Amino acid sequence: VWALGRRGGAAPAPFLARRRGLQWSVLDMTAFGAGELLDADFSADGCGWIVGRNGDGSGLLVRYDGSTLHKEVLDRADGVPRRVAALSCGDVWIGGASVIRYAEGHREEIEFGRDAAINGLAACPGGDVLLVGERVAAEPGMDGRRVGFAFRVRGGAATALPVALPFVVDDWRLADVGCDAGGAWAVGAAAARFTVDGPAEPRALALRLGDSGWQYRGWAHR
C-alpha cells in the first residue's frame, strides 16, 4: 500500500510513504524540492510511476525502480499530469488535459477536445488503457455544461466508449476508472433531472464496462 500527497508548511513538499506489514515508511524526497504528488501506479515488472507538480507549478514525473526515485524530464508543454498508468519500467501514460505516452524515449499524445480533463486512467490486462474524464460541452444548446467522456486506447488509437445513464442529466462527470482480470469499473457523479420543472438532484454513478460500453449499475446511499 502506498500513500502520497504533500507536507504542509510555507513551502509544501512532496510526500510519499509505503506500508509493509504493520509499518509505514516515508521515502526521502528532499531532493525534489517543493511540490506535491497527485497519483501513482505500479507496473508488473516492479517499477512505480508517480506524477504531480513542482513548486513552480510545472509538471512532475518520477520513476521508482524499487530502491531509488528518479526525476524524469517532463516538458512544460505537457502541463501538469494528474493521473498515471504504468505499463512497464520504460512505458508510461500520463493524463492531464490530454494523455501522453512515453515509451522507451518515444512520445505520443492524444487530445480529447476543448477544456478536457482526464480524471481517471488505468492500464488493463492485455495492454488496453482506459480513461475517463469531463469536458465543457461544445454542442448546440448545451450552454457550456460539463459532460463526461470515456475512451479505450488500443494500438495507439483512442475509441470512444458509450456511457448509458438511466436518467436525464444536466452536468455529469466521470471521476475515476479501474480494471483487472475481472473487468472494469468507473465512478462519477451527475445532476439528474426527473421532472421538467423540478430541481436537478445529485446522483452518484457506478458503471460496469460491457460489450456495448459503460452500463449503469447504481449506487446505494445508506
PDB file of C-alpha atoms in Angstrom:
ATOM      1  CA  VAL A   1       0.000   0.000   0.000  1.00  0.00           C
ATOM      2  CA  TRP A   2       1.265   3.471  -0.920  1.00  0.00           C
ATOM      3  CA  ALA A   3       0.192   6.939   0.225  1.00  0.00           C
ATOM      4  CA  LEU A   4       1.116  10.194  -1.460  1.00  0.00           C
ATOM      5  CA  GLY A   5       0.391  13.900  -1.316  1.00  0.00           C
ATOM      6  CA  ARG A   6       2.268  16.775   0.252  1.00  0.00           C
ATOM      7  CA  ARG A   7       3.590  18.018   3.557  1.00  0.00           C
ATOM      8  CA  GLY A   8       2.108  21.323   4.714  1.00  0.00           C
ATOM      9  CA  GLY A   9       4.030  24.474   5.521  1.00  0.00           C
ATOM     10  CA  ALA A  10       5.268  27.625   3.862  1.00  0.00           C
ATOM     11  CA  ALA A  11       6.774  25.537   1.031  1.00  0.00           C
ATOM     12  CA  PRO A  12       4.726  22.300   0.713  1.00  0.00           C
ATOM     13  CA  ALA A  13       6.954  19.309  -0.096  1.00  0.00           C
ATOM     14  CA  PRO A  14       6.111  16.058  -1.896  1.00  0.00           C
ATOM     15  CA  PHE A  15       5.143  13.220   0.439  1.00  0.00           C
ATOM     16  CA  LEU A  16       5.435   9.500  -0.374  1.00  0.00           C
ATOM     17  CA  ALA A  17       5.094   6.588   2.045  1.00  0.00           C
ATOM     18  CA  ARG A  18       4.882   2.801   1.760  1.00  0.00           C
ATOM     19  CA  ARG A  19       3.221   0.345   4.119  1.00  0.00           C
ATOM     20  CA  ARG A  20       4.726  -3.103   4.659  1.00  0.00           C
ATOM     21  CA  GLY A  21       3.118  -5.362   7.218  1.00  0.00           C
ATOM     22  CA  LEU A  22       2.017  -3.078  10.040  1.00  0.00           C
ATOM     23  CA  GLN A  23       4.574  -0.307   9.470  1.00  0.00           C
ATOM     24  CA  TRP A  24       4.654   2.822   7.330  1.00  0.00           C
ATOM     25  CA  SER A  25       7.990   4.045   5.978  1.00  0.00           C
ATOM     26  CA  VAL A  26       8.375   7.530   4.476  1.00  0.00           C
ATOM     27  CA  LEU A  27      10.620   7.869   1.415  1.00  0.00           C
ATOM     28  CA  ASP A  28      13.119  10.710   1.332  1.00  0.00           C
ATOM     29  CA  MET A  29      12.028  13.290  -1.274  1.00  0.00           C
ATOM     30  CA  THR A  30      14.023  16.294  -0.060  1.00  0.00           C
ATOM     31  CA  ALA A  31      15.988  16.337  -3.334  1.00  0.00           C
ATOM     32  CA  PHE A  32      12.772  17.100  -5.226  1.00  0.00           C
ATOM     33  CA  GLY A  33      12.212  20.460  -3.512  1.00  0.00           C
ATOM     34  CA  ALA A  34       8.740  21.964  -3.097  1.00  0.00           C
ATOM     35  CA  GLY A  35       5.643  20.493  -4.715  1.00  0.00           C
ATOM     36  CA  GLU A  36       3.052  17.748  -4.332  1.00  0.00           C
ATOM     37  CA  LEU A  37       2.272  14.264  -5.638  1.00  0.00           C
ATOM     38  CA  LEU A  38      -1.106  13.512  -7.228  1.00  0.00           C
ATOM     39  CA  ASP A  39      -1.158   9.890  -8.422  1.00  0.00           C
ATOM     40  CA  ALA A  40       0.952   6.730  -8.648  1.00  0.00           C
ATOM     41  CA  ASP A  41       0.773   3.386 -10.438  1.00  0.00           C
ATOM     42  CA  PHE A  42       2.964   0.286 -10.477  1.00  0.00           C
ATOM     43  CA  SER A  43       3.774  -1.999 -13.378  1.00  0.00           C
ATOM     44  CA  ALA A  44       4.093  -5.777 -13.384  1.00  0.00           C
ATOM     45  CA  ASP A  45       7.895  -5.557 -13.710  1.00  0.00           C
ATOM     46  CA  GLY A  46       8.147  -3.741 -10.371  1.00  0.00           C
ATOM     47  CA  CYS A  47       8.505  -0.088 -11.344  1.00  0.00           C
ATOM     48  CA  GLY A  48       6.415   2.731  -9.934  1.00  0.00           C
ATOM     49  CA  TRP A  49       5.483   5.897 -11.830  1.00  0.00           C
ATOM     50  CA  ILE A  50       4.373   8.970  -9.888  1.00  0.00           C
ATOM     51  CA  VAL A  51       3.024  12.308 -11.132  1.00  0.00           C
ATOM     52  CA  GLY A  52       2.461  15.685  -9.526  1.00  0.00           C
ATOM     53  CA  ARG A  53       3.580  19.289  -9.667  1.00  0.00           C
ATOM     54  CA  ASN A  54       6.751  21.117  -8.730  1.00  0.00           C
ATOM     55  CA  GLY A  55       6.852  24.179  -6.523  1.00  0.00           C
ATOM     56  CA  ASP A  56       6.941  26.455  -9.594  1.00  0.00           C
ATOM     57  CA  GLY A  57       3.708  24.923 -10.911  1.00  0.00           C
ATOM     58  CA  SER A  58       5.310  22.765 -13.615  1.00  0.00           C
ATOM     59  CA  GLY A  59       4.565  19.076 -14.037  1.00  0.00           C
ATOM     60  CA  LEU A  60       6.469  16.376 -12.183  1.00  0.00           C
ATOM     61  CA  LEU A  61       7.161  12.795 -13.319  1.00  0.00           C
ATOM     62  CA  VAL A  62       9.025  10.375 -11.047  1.00  0.00           C
ATOM     63  CA  ARG A  63      10.101   6.768 -11.680  1.00  0.00           C
ATOM     64  CA  TYR A  64      10.705   4.385  -8.789  1.00  0.00           C
ATOM     65  CA  ASP A  65      12.854   1.351  -9.685  1.00  0.00           C
ATOM     66  CA  GLY A  66      12.242  -0.484  -6.409  1.00  0.00           C
ATOM     67  CA  SER A  67      15.006   1.249  -4.473  1.00  0.00           C
ATOM     68  CA  THR A  68      15.589   4.737  -5.909  1.00  0.00           C
ATOM     69  CA  LEU A  69      13.386   7.628  -7.026  1.00  0.00           C
ATOM     70  CA  HIS A  70      14.381   9.172 -10.377  1.00  0.00           C
ATOM     71  CA  LYS A  71      13.064  12.537 -11.569  1.00  0.00           C
ATOM     72  CA  GLU A  72      12.286  12.221 -15.277  1.00  0.00           C
ATOM     73  CA  VAL A  73      12.289  15.009 -17.849  1.00  0.00           C
ATOM     74  CA  LEU A  74       8.798  16.402 -18.463  1.00  0.00           C
ATOM     75  CA  ASP A  75       8.277  19.189 -20.977  1.00  0.00           C
ATOM     76  CA  ARG A  76       6.294  22.223 -19.801  1.00  0.00           C
ATOM     77  CA  ALA A  77       4.069  21.759 -22.850  1.00  0.00           C
ATOM     78  CA  ASP A  78       2.855  18.511 -21.255  1.00  0.00           C
ATOM     79  CA  GLY A  79       1.159  20.513 -18.495  1.00  0.00           C
ATOM     80  CA  VAL A  80       0.598  19.083 -15.032  1.00  0.00           C
ATOM     81  CA  PRO A  81      -0.339  15.374 -15.116  1.00  0.00           C
ATOM     82  CA  ARG A  82      -2.921  14.350 -12.520  1.00  0.00           C
ATOM     83  CA  ARG A  83      -3.224  10.667 -13.400  1.00  0.00           C
ATOM     84  CA  VAL A  84      -0.769   7.949 -14.412  1.00  0.00           C
ATOM     85  CA  ALA A  85      -0.945   4.389 -15.762  1.00  0.00           C
ATOM     86  CA  ALA A  86       2.239   2.282 -15.687  1.00  0.00           C
ATOM     87  CA  LEU A  87       2.796  -0.386 -18.335  1.00  0.00           C
ATOM     88  CA  SER A  88       6.454  -1.147 -17.577  1.00  0.00           C
ATOM     89  CA  CYS A  89       9.664   0.469 -16.319  1.00  0.00           C
ATOM     90  CA  GLY A  90      10.059   2.088 -19.745  1.00  0.00           C
ATOM     91  CA  ASP A  91       6.428   2.637 -20.733  1.00  0.00           C
ATOM     92  CA  VAL A  92       4.011   5.016 -19.015  1.00  0.00           C
ATOM     93  CA  TRP A  93       0.850   7.002 -19.762  1.00  0.00           C
ATOM     94  CA  ILE A  94       0.166  10.318 -18.019  1.00  0.00           C
ATOM     95  CA  GLY A  95      -3.112  12.232 -18.074  1.00  0.00           C
ATOM     96  CA  GLY A  96      -3.967  15.904 -17.611  1.00  0.00           C
ATOM     97  CA  ALA A  97      -5.727  17.890 -20.321  1.00  0.00           C
ATOM     98  CA  SER A  98      -4.677  15.109 -22.750  1.00  0.00           C
ATOM     99  CA  VAL A  99      -2.999  11.718 -22.416  1.00  0.00           C
ATOM    100  CA  ILE A 100       0.680  11.355 -23.231  1.00  0.00           C
ATOM    101  CA  ARG A 101       2.665   8.163 -23.584  1.00  0.00           C
ATOM    102  CA  TYR A 102       6.398   7.913 -23.000  1.00  0.00           C
ATOM    103  CA  ALA A 103       7.749   4.565 -24.194  1.00  0.00           C
ATOM    104  CA  GLU A 104      11.485   3.921 -24.449  1.00  0.00           C
ATOM    105  CA  GLY A 105      12.217   7.546 -25.333  1.00  0.00           C
ATOM    106  CA  HIS A 106       9.303   7.923 -27.763  1.00  0.00           C
ATOM    107  CA  ARG A 107       6.458  10.379 -27.029  1.00  0.00           C
ATOM    108  CA  GLU A 108       2.913  10.301 -28.368  1.00  0.00           C
ATOM    109  CA  GLU A 109      -0.120  12.393 -27.383  1.00  0.00           C
ATOM    110  CA  ILE A 110      -3.883  12.002 -27.777  1.00  0.00           C
ATOM    111  CA  GLU A 111      -6.114  15.057 -27.270  1.00  0.00           C
ATOM    112  CA  PHE A 112      -9.821  14.972 -26.401  1.00  0.00           C
ATOM    113  CA  GLY A 113     -11.175  18.381 -27.263  1.00  0.00           C
ATOM    114  CA  ARG A 114     -11.733  21.771 -25.711  1.00  0.00           C
ATOM    115  CA  ASP A 115     -11.325  22.088 -21.943  1.00  0.00           C
ATOM    116  CA  ALA A 116     -10.973  18.340 -21.446  1.00  0.00           C
ATOM    117  CA  ALA A 117      -9.771  16.970 -18.097  1.00  0.00           C
ATOM    118  CA  ILE A 118      -8.578  13.391 -17.660  1.00  0.00           C
ATOM    119  CA  ASN A 119      -9.850  12.259 -14.246  1.00  0.00           C
ATOM    120  CA  GLY A 120      -9.105   8.534 -14.394  1.00  0.00           C
ATOM    121  CA  LEU A 121      -6.515   6.435 -16.217  1.00  0.00           C
ATOM    122  CA  ALA A 122      -5.925   2.681 -15.938  1.00  0.00           C
ATOM    123  CA  ALA A 123      -3.688   0.114 -17.638  1.00  0.00           C
ATOM    124  CA  CYS A 124      -5.592  -3.150 -18.107  1.00  0.00           C
ATOM    125  CA  PRO A 125      -4.533  -6.762 -18.638  1.00  0.00           C
ATOM    126  CA  GLY A 126      -3.980  -7.341 -22.349  1.00  0.00           C
ATOM    127  CA  GLY A 127      -2.480  -3.892 -22.957  1.00  0.00           C
ATOM    128  CA  ASP A 128      -5.558  -1.664 -23.226  1.00  0.00           C
ATOM    129  CA  VAL A 129      -5.612   1.703 -21.451  1.00  0.00           C
ATOM    130  CA  LEU A 130      -8.949   3.058 -20.213  1.00  0.00           C
ATOM    131  CA  LEU A 131      -9.533   6.713 -19.463  1.00  0.00           C
ATOM    132  CA  VAL A 132     -12.449   8.778 -18.219  1.00  0.00           C
ATOM    133  CA  GLY A 133     -12.951  12.474 -17.671  1.00  0.00           C
ATOM    134  CA  GLU A 134     -15.036  15.534 -18.398  1.00  0.00           C
ATOM    135  CA  ARG A 135     -15.118  18.480 -20.780  1.00  0.00           C
ATOM    136  CA  VAL A 136     -17.079  21.652 -21.427  1.00  0.00           C
ATOM    137  CA  ALA A 137     -19.834  20.755 -23.885  1.00  0.00           C
ATOM    138  CA  ALA A 138     -19.485  22.466 -27.269  1.00  0.00           C
ATOM    139  CA  GLU A 139     -22.706  21.009 -28.705  1.00  0.00           C
ATOM    140  CA  PRO A 140     -25.540  23.456 -29.603  1.00  0.00           C
ATOM    141  CA  GLY A 141     -27.964  24.022 -26.744  1.00  0.00           C
ATOM    142  CA  MET A 142     -25.645  22.661 -24.073  1.00  0.00           C
ATOM    143  CA  ASP A 143     -24.847  26.157 -22.731  1.00  0.00           C
ATOM    144  CA  GLY A 144     -21.319  25.308 -21.626  1.00  0.00           C
ATOM    145  CA  ARG A 145     -22.314  22.458 -19.321  1.00  0.00           C
ATOM    146  CA  ARG A 146     -19.741  19.846 -18.342  1.00  0.00           C
ATOM    147  CA  VAL A 147     -20.198  16.345 -19.732  1.00  0.00           C
ATOM    148  CA  GLY A 148     -18.308  13.128 -19.123  1.00  0.00           C
ATOM    149  CA  PHE A 149     -16.416  11.018 -21.631  1.00  0.00           C
ATOM    150  CA  ALA A 150     -14.725   7.617 -21.767  1.00  0.00           C
ATOM    151  CA  PHE A 151     -12.202   6.125 -24.194  1.00  0.00           C
ATOM    152  CA  ARG A 152     -10.324   2.895 -24.733  1.00  0.00           C
ATOM    153  CA  VAL A 153      -6.784   3.221 -26.141  1.00  0.00           C
ATOM    154  CA  ARG A 154      -5.646   0.179 -28.103  1.00  0.00           C
ATOM    155  CA  GLY A 155      -2.751   0.018 -30.536  1.00  0.00           C
ATOM    156  CA  GLY A 156      -2.152   3.768 -30.221  1.00  0.00           C
ATOM    157  CA  ALA A 157      -5.724   4.688 -31.266  1.00  0.00           C
ATOM    158  CA  ALA A 158      -8.437   6.019 -28.928  1.00  0.00           C
ATOM    159  CA  THR A 159     -12.016   4.791 -29.377  1.00  0.00           C
ATOM    160  CA  ALA A 160     -14.934   6.458 -27.574  1.00  0.00           C
ATOM    161  CA  LEU A 161     -16.915   4.189 -25.258  1.00  0.00           C
ATOM    162  CA  PRO A 162     -20.656   4.914 -24.917  1.00  0.00           C
ATOM    163  CA  VAL A 163     -21.935   5.731 -21.426  1.00  0.00           C
ATOM    164  CA  ALA A 164     -25.533   4.700 -20.715  1.00  0.00           C
ATOM    165  CA  LEU A 165     -27.242   6.757 -17.965  1.00  0.00           C
ATOM    166  CA  PRO A 166     -30.729   5.844 -16.720  1.00  0.00           C
ATOM    167  CA  PHE A 167     -31.944   9.431 -16.277  1.00  0.00           C
ATOM    168  CA  VAL A 168     -31.822  12.839 -17.937  1.00  0.00           C
ATOM    169  CA  VAL A 169     -28.861  14.841 -16.659  1.00  0.00           C
ATOM    170  CA  ASP A 170     -27.628  18.400 -16.624  1.00  0.00           C
ATOM    171  CA  ASP A 171     -23.920  18.343 -15.796  1.00  0.00           C
ATOM    172  CA  TRP A 172     -22.209  14.993 -15.293  1.00  0.00           C
ATOM    173  CA  ARG A 173     -18.678  13.699 -14.983  1.00  0.00           C
ATOM    174  CA  LEU A 174     -16.623  10.536 -14.676  1.00  0.00           C
ATOM    175  CA  ALA A 175     -14.134  10.710 -11.815  1.00  0.00           C
ATOM    176  CA  ASP A 176     -12.054   7.512 -11.896  1.00  0.00           C
ATOM    177  CA  VAL A 177     -11.620   4.136 -13.589  1.00  0.00           C
ATOM    178  CA  GLY A 178     -10.007   0.835 -12.697  1.00  0.00           C
ATOM    179  CA  CYS A 179      -9.610  -2.574 -14.313  1.00  0.00           C
ATOM    180  CA  ASP A 180      -8.193  -6.020 -13.630  1.00  0.00           C
ATOM    181  CA  ALA A 181      -8.701  -9.558 -14.876  1.00  0.00           C
ATOM    182  CA  GLY A 182     -12.287  -9.450 -13.565  1.00  0.00           C
ATOM    183  CA  GLY A 183     -13.334  -6.445 -15.647  1.00  0.00           C
ATOM    184  CA  ALA A 184     -13.527  -2.666 -15.420  1.00  0.00           C
ATOM    185  CA  TRP A 185     -15.484  -0.174 -13.311  1.00  0.00           C
ATOM    186  CA  ALA A 186     -15.848   3.595 -13.424  1.00  0.00           C
ATOM    187  CA  VAL A 187     -17.352   6.044 -10.935  1.00  0.00           C
ATOM    188  CA  GLY A 188     -18.642   9.582 -11.280  1.00  0.00           C
ATOM    189  CA  ALA A 189     -21.488  11.940 -10.486  1.00  0.00           C
ATOM    190  CA  ALA A 190     -24.442  13.531 -12.248  1.00  0.00           C
ATOM    191  CA  ALA A 191     -27.023  16.233 -11.713  1.00  0.00           C
ATOM    192  CA  ALA A 192     -30.130  14.166 -12.577  1.00  0.00           C
ATOM    193  CA  ARG A 193     -33.437  15.707 -13.611  1.00  0.00           C
ATOM    194  CA  PHE A 194     -36.575  13.610 -13.023  1.00  0.00           C
ATOM    195  CA  THR A 195     -39.194  16.250 -13.906  1.00  0.00           C
ATOM    196  CA  VAL A 196     -39.180  19.057 -16.470  1.00  0.00           C
ATOM    197  CA  ASP A 197     -39.526  21.872 -13.944  1.00  0.00           C
ATOM    198  CA  GLY A 198     -38.053  20.183 -10.878  1.00  0.00           C
ATOM    199  CA  PRO A 199     -34.606  20.782  -9.443  1.00  0.00           C
ATOM    200  CA  ALA A 200     -31.615  18.742 -10.521  1.00  0.00           C
ATOM    201  CA  GLU A 201     -30.708  16.135  -7.920  1.00  0.00           C
ATOM    202  CA  PRO A 202     -27.174  14.861  -7.287  1.00  0.00           C
ATOM    203  CA  ARG A 203     -26.634  11.204  -8.150  1.00  0.00           C
ATOM    204  CA  ALA A 204     -23.514   9.088  -7.760  1.00  0.00           C
ATOM    205  CA  LEU A 205     -22.579   6.881 -10.717  1.00  0.00           C
ATOM    206  CA  ALA A 206     -21.174   3.367 -10.643  1.00  0.00           C
ATOM    207  CA  LEU A 207     -20.605   1.906 -14.116  1.00  0.00           C
ATOM    208  CA  ARG A 208     -19.517  -1.508 -15.364  1.00  0.00           C
ATOM    209  CA  LEU A 209     -17.839  -1.918 -18.749  1.00  0.00           C
ATOM    210  CA  GLY A 210     -19.655  -4.334 -21.050  1.00  0.00           C
ATOM    211  CA  ASP A 211     -19.615  -5.190 -24.754  1.00  0.00           C
ATOM    212  CA  SER A 212     -21.761  -2.146 -25.601  1.00  0.00           C
ATOM    213  CA  GLY A 213     -19.932   0.345 -23.392  1.00  0.00           C
ATOM    214  CA  TRP A 214     -20.380   1.587 -19.834  1.00  0.00           C
ATOM    215  CA  GLN A 215     -23.584   0.404 -18.147  1.00  0.00           C
ATOM    216  CA  TYR A 216     -25.125   1.969 -15.033  1.00  0.00           C
ATOM    217  CA  ARG A 217     -25.044  -0.323 -12.013  1.00  0.00           C
ATOM    218  CA  GLY A 218     -26.489   2.004  -9.386  1.00  0.00           C
ATOM    219  CA  TRP A 219     -25.151   3.262  -6.122  1.00  0.00           C
ATOM    220  CA  ALA A 220     -26.823   2.667  -2.782  1.00  0.00           C
ATOM    221  CA  HIS A 221     -26.906   5.554  -0.282  1.00  0.00           C
ATOM    222  CA  ARG A 222     -27.080   4.444   3.363  1.00  0.00           C
TER     223      ARG A 222
END
